[in-house]
């Protein structure tokens, strides 16, 4: 599968799943635009290292996905966006009566509204170039709920709905829009939760992972960022041309329960 000559913009890609997806798309030959809200030497070094490793062009463009204008500016500054991966996301956990309104607004803005803005900005170019792939990184929480994650679950269900609508609006064009729904993935964000959870439950690392974190993941294994990147590369392949408006779960059986 070669994506040579295509440009992929991945939101929220200086760590975790976004970075993993960017690596796999670069490995397949795509030029890459990395993004986050920061603008550090490390961010630009990440781009330079990825370019060296895969022999493609990699740029880092700062844009805050909580702001609609920044989302649209990211696509404009990218110049070309053949593959759009809406990945930026944050989490906050609290009972709904105690859920801070500001956290609700931030999660809806970053996890859902950003994809509306980037998609609206990227589609005219995709239509003009007669090819496009939009991949929304949703979650098992786009298909099922957990307590205390009201904003996250609402945003992720929302992005599944947005995925279907964009697919219908682009159905007769050579453009597809799909959502990948990961279960638990061992990203730095998740890794950082392990020590506290070990203390809270007085369990060792392996027991915390198996009994607490992966309680709802029947495979009892984390999904990896490489597997998610591989799924994204598949969705960009010719074999996936008629796959649009759907969700692909990479969740070790979570949503089969
Ligand atoms: P992460 O914290 O490692 O990555 C999140 C990325 O989003 C980072 O690059 C961060 O800089 C960026 N980001 C945060 N706020 C931003 C903003 N305002 N503007 C631009 N970028 C911003 O987390 P992750 O686990 O890699 O999560 C990535 C996506 O995958 C999220 O949408 C998350 O909901 C989803 N997801 C993660 C898991 C998991 O288990 N890790 C499971 C299902 C879905």
GROMACS .gro file of C-alpha atoms and ligand atoms in nm:
model
  301
    1UNK     CA    1   0.000   0.000   0.000
    2UNK     CA    2   0.162   0.327  -0.104
    3UNK     CA    3   0.032   0.664   0.003
    4UNK     CA    4   0.317   0.843  -0.175
    5UNK     CA    5   0.211   1.187  -0.289
    6UNK     CA    6  -0.074   1.211  -0.038
    7UNK     CA    7  -0.069   1.451   0.256
    8UNK     CA    8  -0.216   1.349   0.590
    9UNK     CA    9  -0.313   1.597   0.862
   10UNK     CA   10  -0.346   1.436   1.204
   11UNK     CA   11  -0.486   1.653   1.484
   12UNK     CA   12  -0.340   1.607   1.833
   13UNK     CA   13  -0.044   1.409   1.704
   14UNK     CA   14   0.254   1.497   1.924
   15UNK     CA   15   0.180   1.195   2.145
   16UNK     CA   16  -0.014   0.871   2.183
   17UNK     CA   17  -0.253   0.744   1.916
   18UNK     CA   18  -0.216   1.047   1.687
   19UNK     CA   19   0.162   1.008   1.680
   20UNK     CA   20   0.128   0.632   1.621
   21UNK     CA   21  -0.116   0.685   1.334
   22UNK     CA   22   0.116   0.951   1.185
   23UNK     CA   23   0.410   0.704   1.194
   24UNK     CA   24   0.212   0.432   1.014
   25UNK     CA   25   0.083   0.676   0.747
   26UNK     CA   26   0.440   0.806   0.699
   27UNK     CA   27   0.568   0.448   0.675
   28UNK     CA   28   0.311   0.399   0.395
   29UNK     CA   29   0.463   0.701   0.216
   30UNK     CA   30   0.228   0.988   0.305
   31UNK     CA   31   0.362   1.333   0.381
   32UNK     CA   32   0.255   1.431   0.731
   33UNK     CA   33   0.130   1.736   0.917
   34UNK     CA   34   0.163   1.692   1.293
   35UNK     CA   35  -0.036   1.915   1.529
   36UNK     CA   36  -0.100   2.009   1.886
   37UNK     CA   37  -0.174   2.326   2.082
   38UNK     CA   38   0.190   2.361   2.194
   39UNK     CA   39   0.478   2.498   1.986
   40UNK     CA   40   0.797   2.365   2.143
   41UNK     CA   41   1.138   2.258   2.015
   42UNK     CA   42   1.038   1.902   2.099
   43UNK     CA   43   0.731   1.929   1.875
   44UNK     CA   44   0.943   2.037   1.577
   45UNK     CA   45   1.212   1.779   1.658
   46UNK     CA   46   0.942   1.511   1.646
   47UNK     CA   47   0.860   1.620   1.290
   48UNK     CA   48   1.226   1.624   1.185
   49UNK     CA   49   1.286   1.276   1.333
   50UNK     CA   50   0.977   1.133   1.161
   51UNK     CA   51   1.082   1.282   0.826
   52UNK     CA   52   1.430   1.126   0.861
   53UNK     CA   53   1.292   0.788   0.969
   54UNK     CA   54   1.040   0.749   0.685
   55UNK     CA   55   1.186   0.967   0.406
   56UNK     CA   56   0.873   1.183   0.374
   57UNK     CA   57   0.795   1.548   0.439
   58UNK     CA   58   0.676   1.613   0.793
   59UNK     CA   59   0.566   1.953   0.922
   60UNK     CA   60   0.448   2.051   1.268
   61UNK     CA   61   0.170   2.312   1.276
   62UNK     CA   62   0.052   2.457   1.607
   63UNK     CA   63  -0.326   2.500   1.634
   64UNK     CA   64  -0.561   2.478   1.932
   65UNK     CA   65  -0.839   2.232   1.849
   66UNK     CA   66  -1.064   2.389   2.114
   67UNK     CA   67  -1.096   2.693   1.881
   68UNK     CA   68  -1.292   2.670   1.556
   69UNK     CA   69  -1.079   2.933   1.380
   70UNK     CA   70  -0.757   2.746   1.471
   71UNK     CA   71  -0.905   2.419   1.336
   72UNK     CA   72  -0.980   2.582   1.001
   73UNK     CA   73  -0.641   2.762   0.997
   74UNK     CA   74  -0.464   2.426   1.046
   75UNK     CA   75  -0.616   2.293   0.723
   76UNK     CA   76  -0.542   2.618   0.540
   77UNK     CA   77  -0.177   2.620   0.655
   78UNK     CA   78  -0.138   2.252   0.562
   79UNK     CA   79  -0.211   2.359   0.201
   80UNK     CA   80  -0.313   2.009   0.095
   81UNK     CA   81  -0.511   1.765   0.307
   82UNK     CA   82  -0.586   1.434   0.133
   83UNK     CA   83  -0.617   1.236   0.456
   84UNK     CA   84  -0.769   1.400   0.763
   85UNK     CA   85  -0.739   1.218   1.094
   86UNK     CA   86  -0.944   1.385   1.366
   87UNK     CA   87  -0.771   1.252   1.675
   88UNK     CA   88  -0.723   1.534   1.930
   89UNK     CA   89  -0.904   1.451   2.249
   90UNK     CA   90  -0.913   1.502   2.623
   91UNK     CA   91  -1.092   1.326   2.909
   92UNK     CA   92  -1.243   1.428   3.242
   93UNK     CA   93  -1.424   1.200   3.484
   94UNK     CA   94  -1.688   1.313   3.740
   95UNK     CA   95  -2.052   1.245   3.828
   96UNK     CA   96  -2.277   1.465   3.615
   97UNK     CA   97  -2.396   1.678   3.910
   98UNK     CA   98  -2.034   1.768   3.984
   99UNK     CA   99  -1.911   1.786   3.624
  100UNK     CA  100  -1.761   2.136   3.571
  101UNK     CA  101  -1.938   2.316   3.284
  102UNK     CA  102  -1.601   2.440   3.156
  103UNK     CA  103  -1.479   2.078   3.125
  104UNK     CA  104  -1.798   1.983   2.939
  105UNK     CA  105  -1.742   2.273   2.695
  106UNK     CA  106  -1.374   2.188   2.643
  107UNK     CA  107  -1.442   1.819   2.576
  108UNK     CA  108  -1.724   1.893   2.330
  109UNK     CA  109  -1.503   2.153   2.156
  110UNK     CA  110  -1.186   1.941   2.128
  111UNK     CA  111  -1.334   1.591   2.089
  112UNK     CA  112  -1.630   1.681   1.863
  113UNK     CA  113  -1.658   2.037   1.725
  114UNK     CA  114  -1.294   2.039   1.603
  115UNK     CA  115  -1.383   1.757   1.360
  116UNK     CA  116  -1.675   1.963   1.226
  117UNK     CA  117  -1.443   2.257   1.155
  118UNK     CA  118  -1.151   2.059   1.006
  119UNK     CA  119  -1.385   1.849   0.791
  120UNK     CA  120  -1.567   2.155   0.658
  121UNK     CA  121  -1.232   2.317   0.576
  122UNK     CA  122  -1.076   2.005   0.419
  123UNK     CA  123  -1.365   1.884   0.199
  124UNK     CA  124  -1.344   2.146  -0.081
  125UNK     CA  125  -0.980   2.048  -0.149
  126UNK     CA  126  -1.062   1.675  -0.138
  127UNK     CA  127  -1.347   1.728  -0.386
  128UNK     CA  128  -1.120   1.935  -0.613
  129UNK     CA  129  -0.847   1.666  -0.608
  130UNK     CA  130  -1.105   1.387  -0.646
  131UNK     CA  131  -0.982   1.181  -0.351
  132UNK     CA  132  -1.012   1.200   0.024
  133UNK     CA  133  -1.013   0.999   0.343
  134UNK     CA  134  -1.155   1.129   0.670
  135UNK     CA  135  -1.083   0.914   0.972
  136UNK     CA  136  -1.230   1.010   1.306
  137UNK     CA  137  -1.071   0.856   1.614
  138UNK     CA  138  -1.382   0.792   1.822
  139UNK     CA  139  -1.379   0.531   2.101
  140UNK     CA  140  -1.562   0.228   2.236
  141UNK     CA  141  -1.736   0.513   2.419
  142UNK     CA  142  -1.878   0.621   2.081
  143UNK     CA  143  -2.084   0.302   2.087
  144UNK     CA  144  -2.139   0.234   2.456
  145UNK     CA  145  -2.131   0.435   2.780
  146UNK     CA  146  -1.956   0.434   3.117
  147UNK     CA  147  -2.061   0.629   3.425
  148UNK     CA  148  -1.888   0.959   3.508
  149UNK     CA  149  -1.779   1.024   3.148
  150UNK     CA  150  -2.085   1.224   3.032
  151UNK     CA  151  -1.901   1.475   2.813
  152UNK     CA  152  -1.662   1.220   2.665
  153UNK     CA  153  -1.938   0.968   2.585
  154UNK     CA  154  -2.160   1.243   2.439
  155UNK     CA  155  -1.874   1.378   2.224
  156UNK     CA  156  -1.772   1.031   2.103
  157UNK     CA  157  -2.132   0.933   2.017
  158UNK     CA  158  -2.155   1.273   1.844
  159UNK     CA  159  -1.850   1.207   1.630
  160UNK     CA  160  -1.997   0.873   1.519
  161UNK     CA  161  -2.308   1.066   1.406
  162UNK     CA  162  -2.092   1.326   1.230
  163UNK     CA  163  -1.904   1.043   1.056
  164UNK     CA  164  -2.228   0.900   0.913
  165UNK     CA  165  -2.352   1.241   0.796
  166UNK     CA  166  -2.023   1.333   0.625
  167UNK     CA  167  -2.021   0.989   0.457
  168UNK     CA  168  -2.369   1.051   0.313
  169UNK     CA  169  -2.277   1.399   0.194
  170UNK     CA  170  -1.966   1.261   0.015
  171UNK     CA  171  -2.111   0.925  -0.092
  172UNK     CA  172  -2.096   0.987  -0.467
  173UNK     CA  173  -1.747   1.140  -0.450
  174UNK     CA  174  -1.424   0.935  -0.414
  175UNK     CA  175  -1.411   1.039  -0.051
  176UNK     CA  176  -1.482   0.821   0.252
  177UNK     CA  177  -1.544   0.906   0.616
  178UNK     CA  178  -1.520   0.646   0.891
  179UNK     CA  179  -1.462   0.626   1.265
  180UNK     CA  180  -1.213   0.400   1.440
  181UNK     CA  181  -1.335   0.302   1.786
  182UNK     CA  182  -1.044   0.196   2.008
  183UNK     CA  183  -1.085   0.024   2.340
  184UNK     CA  184  -0.808   0.088   2.596
  185UNK     CA  185  -0.479   0.176   2.427
  186UNK     CA  186  -0.153   0.194   2.621
  187UNK     CA  187  -0.062   0.558   2.548
  188UNK     CA  188   0.143   0.781   2.781
  189UNK     CA  189  -0.191   0.917   2.908
  190UNK     CA  190  -0.307   0.570   3.016
  191UNK     CA  191   0.039   0.461   3.137
  192UNK     CA  192   0.041   0.763   3.373
  193UNK     CA  193  -0.280   0.641   3.541
  194UNK     CA  194  -0.132   0.304   3.638
  195UNK     CA  195   0.073   0.404   3.950
  196UNK     CA  196  -0.222   0.589   4.111
  197UNK     CA  197  -0.460   0.305   4.031
  198UNK     CA  198  -0.214   0.057   4.185
  199UNK     CA  199  -0.216   0.262   4.507
  200UNK     CA  200  -0.593   0.313   4.505
  201UNK     CA  201  -0.670  -0.060   4.470
  202UNK     CA  202  -0.356  -0.187   4.648
  203UNK     CA  203  -0.281  -0.411   4.351
  204UNK     CA  204   0.032  -0.484   4.148
  205UNK     CA  205   0.071  -0.347   3.794
  206UNK     CA  206  -0.044  -0.664   3.614
  207UNK     CA  207  -0.355  -0.702   3.833
  208UNK     CA  208  -0.451  -0.335   3.788
  209UNK     CA  209  -0.417  -0.369   3.410
  210UNK     CA  210  -0.615  -0.695   3.392
  211UNK     CA  211  -0.883  -0.644   3.659
  212UNK     CA  212  -0.936  -0.267   3.658
  213UNK     CA  213  -0.826  -0.108   3.331
  214UNK     CA  214  -0.910  -0.398   3.101
  215UNK     CA  215  -1.215  -0.513   3.303
  216UNK     CA  216  -1.438  -0.453   2.997
  217UNK     CA  217  -1.184  -0.557   2.733
  218UNK     CA  218  -1.232  -0.935   2.689
  219UNK     CA  219  -0.894  -0.989   2.517
  220UNK     CA  220  -0.727  -0.858   2.837
  221UNK     CA  221  -0.475  -0.684   2.616
  222UNK     CA  222  -0.435  -0.318   2.529
  223UNK     CA  223  -0.477  -0.218   2.165
  224UNK     CA  224  -0.156  -0.061   2.034
  225UNK     CA  225  -0.100   0.265   1.849
  226UNK     CA  226   0.058   0.062   1.567
  227UNK     CA  227  -0.263  -0.142   1.529
  228UNK     CA  228  -0.467   0.179   1.511
  229UNK     CA  229  -0.224   0.322   1.257
  230UNK     CA  230  -0.252   0.003   1.053
  231UNK     CA  231  -0.632   0.036   1.058
  232UNK     CA  232  -0.602   0.394   0.934
  233UNK     CA  233  -0.367   0.283   0.651
  234UNK     CA  234  -0.623   0.015   0.555
  235UNK     CA  235  -0.901   0.278   0.543
  236UNK     CA  236  -0.682   0.474   0.299
  237UNK     CA  237  -0.632   0.171   0.072
  238UNK     CA  238  -0.821   0.089  -0.248
  239UNK     CA  239  -0.972  -0.213  -0.070
  240UNK     CA  240  -1.159   0.029   0.159
  241UNK     CA  241  -1.308   0.244  -0.118
  242UNK     CA  242  -1.663   0.124  -0.044
  243UNK     CA  243  -1.622   0.142   0.333
  244UNK     CA  244  -1.782   0.469   0.440
  245UNK     CA  245  -2.005   0.596   0.719
  246UNK     CA  246  -1.918   0.312   0.952
  247UNK     CA  247  -1.725   0.236   1.269
  248UNK     CA  248  -1.436  -0.007   1.304
  249UNK     CA  249  -1.384  -0.128   1.658
  250UNK     CA  250  -1.029  -0.205   1.770
  251UNK     CA  251  -1.130  -0.297   2.124
  252UNK     CA  252  -1.043  -0.660   2.200
  253UNK     CA  253  -1.414  -0.751   2.200
  254UNK     CA  254  -1.540  -0.475   2.437
  255UNK     CA  255  -1.845  -0.386   2.224
  256UNK     CA  256  -1.931  -0.755   2.165
  257UNK     CA  257  -2.017  -0.792   2.533
  258LIG     P1  258  -0.292   1.164   2.438
  258LIG     O1  259  -0.317   1.256   2.552
  258LIG     O2  260  -0.164   1.087   2.433
  258LIG     O3  261  -0.307   1.242   2.300
  258LIG     C1  262  -0.401   1.346   2.284
  258LIG     C2  263  -0.343   1.440   2.181
  258LIG     O4  264  -0.434   1.549   2.165
  258LIG     C3  265  -0.209   1.499   2.225
  258LIG     O5  266  -0.124   1.507   2.114
  258LIG     C4  267  -0.247   1.637   2.276
  258LIG     O6  268  -0.142   1.730   2.263
  258LIG     C5  269  -0.360   1.669   2.179
  258LIG     N1  270  -0.447   1.776   2.226
  258LIG     C6  271  -0.511   1.788   2.345
  258LIG     N2  272  -0.578   1.905   2.350
  258LIG     C7  273  -0.555   1.967   2.230
  258LIG     C8  274  -0.596   2.091   2.175
  258LIG     N3  275  -0.672   2.176   2.244
  258LIG     N4  276  -0.553   2.121   2.050
  258LIG     C9  277  -0.474   2.038   1.980
  258LIG     N5  278  -0.432   1.920   2.029
  258LIG    C10  279  -0.473   1.885   2.152
  258LIG     O7  280  -0.418   1.066   2.432
  258LIG     P2  281  -0.451   0.942   2.337
  258LIG     O8  282  -0.484   0.832   2.428
  258LIG     O9  283  -0.348   0.923   2.233
  258LIG    O10  284  -0.588   0.993   2.270
  258LIG    C11  285  -0.600   1.027   2.133
  258LIG    C12  286  -0.743   1.009   2.088
  258LIG    O11  287  -0.780   0.872   2.102
  258LIG    C13  288  -0.846   1.088   2.170
  258LIG    O12  289  -0.947   1.139   2.086
  258LIG    C14  290  -0.901   0.983   2.265
  258LIG    O13  291  -1.031   1.015   2.307
  258LIG    C15  292  -0.900   0.861   2.175
  258LIG     N6  293  -0.903   0.734   2.248
  258LIG    C16  294  -0.802   0.697   2.333
  258LIG    C17  295  -0.810   0.574   2.399
  258LIG    C18  296  -0.700   0.526   2.493
  258LIG    O14  297  -0.720   0.424   2.560
  258LIG     N7  298  -0.587   0.589   2.500
  258LIG    C19  299  -0.920   0.491   2.378
  258LIG    C20  300  -1.020   0.532   2.291
  258LIG    C21  301  -1.010   0.654   2.225
   0.00000   0.00000   0.00000
